[in-house]
mmCIF file of C-alpha atoms in Angstrom:
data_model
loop_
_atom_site.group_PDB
_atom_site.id
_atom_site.type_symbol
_atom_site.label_atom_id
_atom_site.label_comp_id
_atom_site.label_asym_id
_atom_site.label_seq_id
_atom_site.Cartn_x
_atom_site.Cartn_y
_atom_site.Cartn_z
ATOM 1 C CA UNK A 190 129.435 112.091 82.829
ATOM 2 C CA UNK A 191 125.891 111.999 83.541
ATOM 3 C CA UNK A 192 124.598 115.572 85.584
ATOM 4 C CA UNK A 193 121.758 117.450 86.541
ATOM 5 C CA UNK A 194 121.435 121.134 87.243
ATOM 6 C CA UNK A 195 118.449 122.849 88.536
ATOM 7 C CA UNK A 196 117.800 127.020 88.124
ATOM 8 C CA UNK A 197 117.656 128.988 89.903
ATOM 9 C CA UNK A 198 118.636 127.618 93.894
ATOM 10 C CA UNK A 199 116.074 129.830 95.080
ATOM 11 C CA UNK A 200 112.783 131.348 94.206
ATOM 12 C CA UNK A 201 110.718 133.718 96.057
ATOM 13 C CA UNK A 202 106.627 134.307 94.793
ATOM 14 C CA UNK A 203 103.976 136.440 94.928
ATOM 15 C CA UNK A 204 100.860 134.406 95.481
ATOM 16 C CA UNK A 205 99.741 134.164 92.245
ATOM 17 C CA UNK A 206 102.754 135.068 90.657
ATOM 18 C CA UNK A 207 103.550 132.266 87.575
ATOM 19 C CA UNK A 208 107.125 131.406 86.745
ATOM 20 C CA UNK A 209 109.181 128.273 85.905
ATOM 21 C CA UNK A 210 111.964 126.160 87.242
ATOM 22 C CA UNK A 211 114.714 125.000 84.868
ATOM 23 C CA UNK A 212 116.244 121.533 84.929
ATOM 24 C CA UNK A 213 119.297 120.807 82.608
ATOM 25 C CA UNK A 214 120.552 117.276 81.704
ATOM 26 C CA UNK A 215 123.436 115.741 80.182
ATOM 27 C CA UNK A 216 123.151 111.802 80.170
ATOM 28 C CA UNK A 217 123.928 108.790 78.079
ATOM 29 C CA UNK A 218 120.706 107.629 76.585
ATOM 30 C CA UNK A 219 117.750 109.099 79.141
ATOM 31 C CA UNK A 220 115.146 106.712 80.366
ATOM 32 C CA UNK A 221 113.144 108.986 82.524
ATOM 33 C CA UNK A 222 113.182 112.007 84.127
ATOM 34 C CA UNK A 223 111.179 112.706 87.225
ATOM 35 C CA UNK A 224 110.178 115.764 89.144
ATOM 36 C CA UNK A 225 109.642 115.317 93.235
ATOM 37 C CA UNK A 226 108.500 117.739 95.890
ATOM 38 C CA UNK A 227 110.370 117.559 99.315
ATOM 39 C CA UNK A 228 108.858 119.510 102.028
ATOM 40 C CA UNK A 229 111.648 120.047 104.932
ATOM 41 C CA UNK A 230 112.119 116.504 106.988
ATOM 42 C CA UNK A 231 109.960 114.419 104.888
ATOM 43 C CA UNK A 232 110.660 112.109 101.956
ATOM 44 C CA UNK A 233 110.647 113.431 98.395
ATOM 45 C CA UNK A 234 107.180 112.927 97.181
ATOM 46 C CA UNK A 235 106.490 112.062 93.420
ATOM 47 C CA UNK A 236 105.226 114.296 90.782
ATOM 48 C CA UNK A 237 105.792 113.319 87.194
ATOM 49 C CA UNK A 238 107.576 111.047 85.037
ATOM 50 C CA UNK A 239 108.334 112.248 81.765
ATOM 51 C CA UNK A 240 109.836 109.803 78.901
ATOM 52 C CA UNK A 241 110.960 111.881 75.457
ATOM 53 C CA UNK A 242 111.249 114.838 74.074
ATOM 54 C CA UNK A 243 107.706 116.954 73.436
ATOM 55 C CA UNK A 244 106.206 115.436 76.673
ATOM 56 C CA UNK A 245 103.840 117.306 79.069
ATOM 57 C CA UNK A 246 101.904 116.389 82.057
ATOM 58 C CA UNK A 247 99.882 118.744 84.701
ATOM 59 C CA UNK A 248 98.517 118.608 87.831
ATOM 60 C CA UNK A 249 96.748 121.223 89.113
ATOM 61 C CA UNK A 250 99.125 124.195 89.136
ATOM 62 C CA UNK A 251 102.024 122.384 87.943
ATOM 63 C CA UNK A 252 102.989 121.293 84.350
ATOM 64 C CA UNK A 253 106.091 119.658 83.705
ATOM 65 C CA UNK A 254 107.824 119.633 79.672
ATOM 66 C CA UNK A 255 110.187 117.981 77.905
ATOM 67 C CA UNK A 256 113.219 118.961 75.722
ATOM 68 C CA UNK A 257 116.350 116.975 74.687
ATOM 69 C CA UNK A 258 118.413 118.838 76.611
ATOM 70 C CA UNK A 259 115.980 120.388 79.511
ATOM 71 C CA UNK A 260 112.753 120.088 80.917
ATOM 72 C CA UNK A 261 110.815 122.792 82.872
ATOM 73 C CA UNK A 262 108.254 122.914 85.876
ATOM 74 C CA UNK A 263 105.995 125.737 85.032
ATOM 75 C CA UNK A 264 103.736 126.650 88.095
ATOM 76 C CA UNK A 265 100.649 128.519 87.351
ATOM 77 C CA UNK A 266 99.410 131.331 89.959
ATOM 78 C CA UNK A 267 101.263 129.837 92.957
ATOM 79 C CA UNK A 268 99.573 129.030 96.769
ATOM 80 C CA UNK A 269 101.455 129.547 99.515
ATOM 81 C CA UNK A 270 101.291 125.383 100.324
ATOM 82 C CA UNK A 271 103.543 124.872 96.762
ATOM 83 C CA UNK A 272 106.550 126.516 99.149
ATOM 84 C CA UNK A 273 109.042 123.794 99.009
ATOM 85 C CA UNK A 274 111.891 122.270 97.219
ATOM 86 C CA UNK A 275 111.451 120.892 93.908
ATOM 87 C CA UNK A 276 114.243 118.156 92.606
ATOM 88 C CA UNK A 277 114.710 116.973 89.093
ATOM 89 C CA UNK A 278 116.182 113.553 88.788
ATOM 90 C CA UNK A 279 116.838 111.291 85.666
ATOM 91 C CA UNK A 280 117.548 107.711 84.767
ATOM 92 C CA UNK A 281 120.188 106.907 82.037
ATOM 93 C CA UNK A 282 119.774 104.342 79.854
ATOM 94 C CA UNK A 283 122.654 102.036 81.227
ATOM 95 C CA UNK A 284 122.556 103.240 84.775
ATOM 96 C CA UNK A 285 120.257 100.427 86.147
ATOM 97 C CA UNK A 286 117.622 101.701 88.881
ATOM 98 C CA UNK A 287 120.055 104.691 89.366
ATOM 99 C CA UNK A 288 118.666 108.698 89.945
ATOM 100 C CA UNK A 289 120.855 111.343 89.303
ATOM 101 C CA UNK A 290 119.604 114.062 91.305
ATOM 102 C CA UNK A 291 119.706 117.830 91.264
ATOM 103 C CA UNK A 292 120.241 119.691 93.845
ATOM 104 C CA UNK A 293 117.023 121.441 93.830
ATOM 105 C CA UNK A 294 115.163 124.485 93.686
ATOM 106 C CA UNK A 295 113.746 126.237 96.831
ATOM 107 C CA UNK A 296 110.352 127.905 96.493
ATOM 108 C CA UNK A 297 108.951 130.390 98.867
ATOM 109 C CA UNK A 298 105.043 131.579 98.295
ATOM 110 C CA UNK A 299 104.114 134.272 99.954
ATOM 111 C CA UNK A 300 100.407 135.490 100.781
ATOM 112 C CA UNK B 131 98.835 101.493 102.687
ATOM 113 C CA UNK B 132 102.139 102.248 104.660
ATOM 114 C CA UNK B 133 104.365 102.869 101.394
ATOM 115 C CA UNK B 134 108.234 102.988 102.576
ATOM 116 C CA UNK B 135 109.135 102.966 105.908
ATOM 117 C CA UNK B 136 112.353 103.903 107.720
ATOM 118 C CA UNK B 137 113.317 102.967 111.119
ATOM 119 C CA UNK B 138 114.818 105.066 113.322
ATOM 120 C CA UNK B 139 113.752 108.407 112.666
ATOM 121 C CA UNK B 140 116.819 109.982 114.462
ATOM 122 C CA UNK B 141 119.873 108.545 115.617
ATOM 123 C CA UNK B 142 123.151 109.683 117.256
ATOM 124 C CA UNK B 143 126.163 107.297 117.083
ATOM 125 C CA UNK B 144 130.062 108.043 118.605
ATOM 126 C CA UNK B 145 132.797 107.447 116.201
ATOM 127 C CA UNK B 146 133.526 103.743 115.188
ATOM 128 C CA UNK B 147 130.144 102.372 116.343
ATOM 129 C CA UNK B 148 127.929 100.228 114.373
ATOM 130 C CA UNK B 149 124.677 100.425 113.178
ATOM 131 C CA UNK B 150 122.033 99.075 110.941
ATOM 132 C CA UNK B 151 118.963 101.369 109.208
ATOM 133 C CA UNK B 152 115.968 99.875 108.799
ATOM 134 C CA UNK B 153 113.522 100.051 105.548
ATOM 135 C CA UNK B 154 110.720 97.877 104.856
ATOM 136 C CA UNK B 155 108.032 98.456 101.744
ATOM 137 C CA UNK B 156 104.291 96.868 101.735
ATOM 138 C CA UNK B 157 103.835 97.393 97.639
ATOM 139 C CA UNK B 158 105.776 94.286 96.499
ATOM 140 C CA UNK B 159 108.090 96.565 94.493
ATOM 141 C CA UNK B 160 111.540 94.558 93.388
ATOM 142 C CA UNK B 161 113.771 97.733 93.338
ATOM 143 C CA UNK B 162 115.049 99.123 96.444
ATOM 144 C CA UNK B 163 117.501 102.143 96.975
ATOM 145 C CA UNK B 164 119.540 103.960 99.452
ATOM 146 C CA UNK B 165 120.256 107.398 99.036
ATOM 147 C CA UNK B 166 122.026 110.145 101.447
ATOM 148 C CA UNK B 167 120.910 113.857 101.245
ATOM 149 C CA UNK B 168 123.693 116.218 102.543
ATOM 150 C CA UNK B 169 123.380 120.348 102.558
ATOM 151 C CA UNK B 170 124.490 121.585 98.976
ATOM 152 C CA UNK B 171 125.020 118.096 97.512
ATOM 153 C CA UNK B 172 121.564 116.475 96.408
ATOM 154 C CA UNK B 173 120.383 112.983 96.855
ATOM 155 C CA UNK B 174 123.433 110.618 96.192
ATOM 156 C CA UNK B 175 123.073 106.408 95.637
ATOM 157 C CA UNK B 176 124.478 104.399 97.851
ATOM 158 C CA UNK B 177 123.568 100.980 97.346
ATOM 159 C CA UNK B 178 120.464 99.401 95.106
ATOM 160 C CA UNK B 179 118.731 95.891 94.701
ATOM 161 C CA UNK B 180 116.777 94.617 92.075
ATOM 162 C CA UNK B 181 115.101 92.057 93.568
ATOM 163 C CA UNK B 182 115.762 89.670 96.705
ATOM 164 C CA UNK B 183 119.491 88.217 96.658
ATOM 165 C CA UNK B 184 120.628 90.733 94.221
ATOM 166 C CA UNK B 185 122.749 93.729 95.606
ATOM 167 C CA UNK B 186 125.188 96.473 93.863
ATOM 168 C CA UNK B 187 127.162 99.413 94.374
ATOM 169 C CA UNK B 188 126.160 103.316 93.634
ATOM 170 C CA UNK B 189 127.519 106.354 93.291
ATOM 171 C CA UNK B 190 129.287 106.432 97.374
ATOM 172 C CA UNK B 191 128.932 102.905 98.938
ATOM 173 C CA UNK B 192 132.054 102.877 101.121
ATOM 174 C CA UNK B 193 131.486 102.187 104.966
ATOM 175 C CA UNK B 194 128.291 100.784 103.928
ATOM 176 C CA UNK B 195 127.037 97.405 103.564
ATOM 177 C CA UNK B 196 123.668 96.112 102.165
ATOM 178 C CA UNK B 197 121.772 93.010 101.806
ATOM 179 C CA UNK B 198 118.403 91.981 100.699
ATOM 180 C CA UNK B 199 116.932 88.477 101.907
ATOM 181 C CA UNK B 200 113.126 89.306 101.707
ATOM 182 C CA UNK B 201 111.257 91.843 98.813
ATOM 183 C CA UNK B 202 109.781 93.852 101.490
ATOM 184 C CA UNK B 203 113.223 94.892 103.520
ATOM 185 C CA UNK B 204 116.507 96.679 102.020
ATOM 186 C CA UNK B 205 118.546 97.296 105.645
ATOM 187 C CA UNK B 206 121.637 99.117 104.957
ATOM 188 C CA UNK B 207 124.460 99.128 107.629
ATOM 189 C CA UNK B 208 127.118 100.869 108.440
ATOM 190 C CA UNK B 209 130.335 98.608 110.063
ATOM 191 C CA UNK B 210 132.326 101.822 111.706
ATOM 192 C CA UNK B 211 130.791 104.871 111.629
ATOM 193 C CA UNK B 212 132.510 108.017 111.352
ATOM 194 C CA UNK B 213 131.668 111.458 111.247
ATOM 195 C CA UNK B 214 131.801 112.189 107.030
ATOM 196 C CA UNK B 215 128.466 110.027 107.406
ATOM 197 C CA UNK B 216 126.303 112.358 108.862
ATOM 198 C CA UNK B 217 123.433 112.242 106.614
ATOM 199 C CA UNK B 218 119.814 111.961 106.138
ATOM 200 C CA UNK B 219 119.348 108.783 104.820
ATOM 201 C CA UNK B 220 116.709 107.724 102.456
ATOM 202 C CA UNK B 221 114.967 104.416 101.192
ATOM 203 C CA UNK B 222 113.235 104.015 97.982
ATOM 204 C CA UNK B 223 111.080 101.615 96.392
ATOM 205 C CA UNK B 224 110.115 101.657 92.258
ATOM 206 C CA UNK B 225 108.233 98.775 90.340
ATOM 207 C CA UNK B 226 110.462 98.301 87.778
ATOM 208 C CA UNK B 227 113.134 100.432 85.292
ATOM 209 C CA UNK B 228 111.665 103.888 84.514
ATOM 210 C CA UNK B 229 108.974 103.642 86.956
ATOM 211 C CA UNK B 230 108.576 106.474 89.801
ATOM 212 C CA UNK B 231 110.890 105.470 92.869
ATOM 213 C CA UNK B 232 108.733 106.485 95.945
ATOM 214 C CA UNK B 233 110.861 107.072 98.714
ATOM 215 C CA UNK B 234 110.155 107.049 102.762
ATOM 216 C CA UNK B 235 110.393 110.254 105.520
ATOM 217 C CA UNK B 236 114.389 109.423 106.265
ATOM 218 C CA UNK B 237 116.890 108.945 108.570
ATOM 219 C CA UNK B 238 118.647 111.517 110.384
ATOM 220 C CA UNK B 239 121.988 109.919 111.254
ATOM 221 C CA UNK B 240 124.740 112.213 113.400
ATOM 222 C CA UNK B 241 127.946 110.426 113.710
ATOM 223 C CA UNK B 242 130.157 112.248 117.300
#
């Protein structure tokens, strides 16, 4: 069975205190797998797509890699505006337009 | 550019009632999605399209039903509503397989 689990639930920061969010995956043949933001009563918003094994992308404090069997969100000296949930999602090979979500990690930045 | 959007924000429905949500995209996308988001369970599919006529099932589709006549609108209903679908809805949009879904602000549905 396809899953996704995202360490830890909940993260609280020093403001400019670095650390990293974990996102394990077990699926069939992986597609993609996509980090979002969700800030509370909006829409997930994107942030990366990431396609194989070895893969990094950044945007400004936020980098995003790429194992077989995990990827990470590293944040780099945090602002209080990152606070908000992260979700990890990915797309299995024979699952059509399907996400399987995480459940998420809460960040909380503080000044 | 408007991206996805979901109509009604909020809604409150009594048991049994029916109702349809609304989601319309402007980018010409052919995959649409409906997700709900419920406390300590993550986003789960409901229904998806991959392009206009074509409909299937996700991960929790019963009580809802789906149809897609136009590329721009994805309206999901729900024929008797009861109070396990209490949700925040969600409507999604991608250009193709492996491409970023981009999804709207949601629906907060409370079934009484």
């Amino acid at each position: 069975e396809d899953q996704v689990t995202q360490s830890p639930e909940a993260l609280r920061l020093q403001e400019g205190e670095s650390s990293s969010l974990n996102c394990s995956y077990t699926v069939s043949g992986l597609r993609g797998l996509f980090w979002y933001r969700q800030d509370p009563g909006k829409g997930p918003e994107f942030l990366f797509t990431l396609y194989s094994a070895g893969e990094e992308k950044e945007k400004e404090r936020l980098k995003a890699t790429l194992t077989k069997k995990e990827s990470f969100l590293h944040i780099t000296a945090p602002k209080p505006e990152d606070s908000a949930t992260y979700l990890c999602a990915v797309q299995a090979d024979q699952a059509g337009t399907a996400l399987i979500f995480g459940k998420g990690t809460t960040l909380s930045v503080s000044s | 550019n408007a991206g996805v959007t979901q109509t009604p924000k909020f809604q409150v429905l009594k048991t049994g009632q029916s109702m349809t949500l609304q989601c319309a995209q402007d980018m010409n996308h052919e995959y649409m999605s409906w997700y709900r988001q419920d406390p300590g369970m993550g986003l789960r599919l409901i229904h998806y399209s991959v392009g206009a006529g074509i409909t299937d099932q996700g991960e929790v589709p019963n009580g809802y039903n789906v149809s897609r006549s136009t590329t721009e609108d994805f309206p999901l209903r729900l024929l008797s509503a009861a109070p396990s679908q209490t949700s925040v809805y969600f409507c999604a949009s991608s250009y193709g397989l492996a491409q970023p879904q981009h999804f709207g602000d949601g629906t907060r549905l409370s079934i009484l």
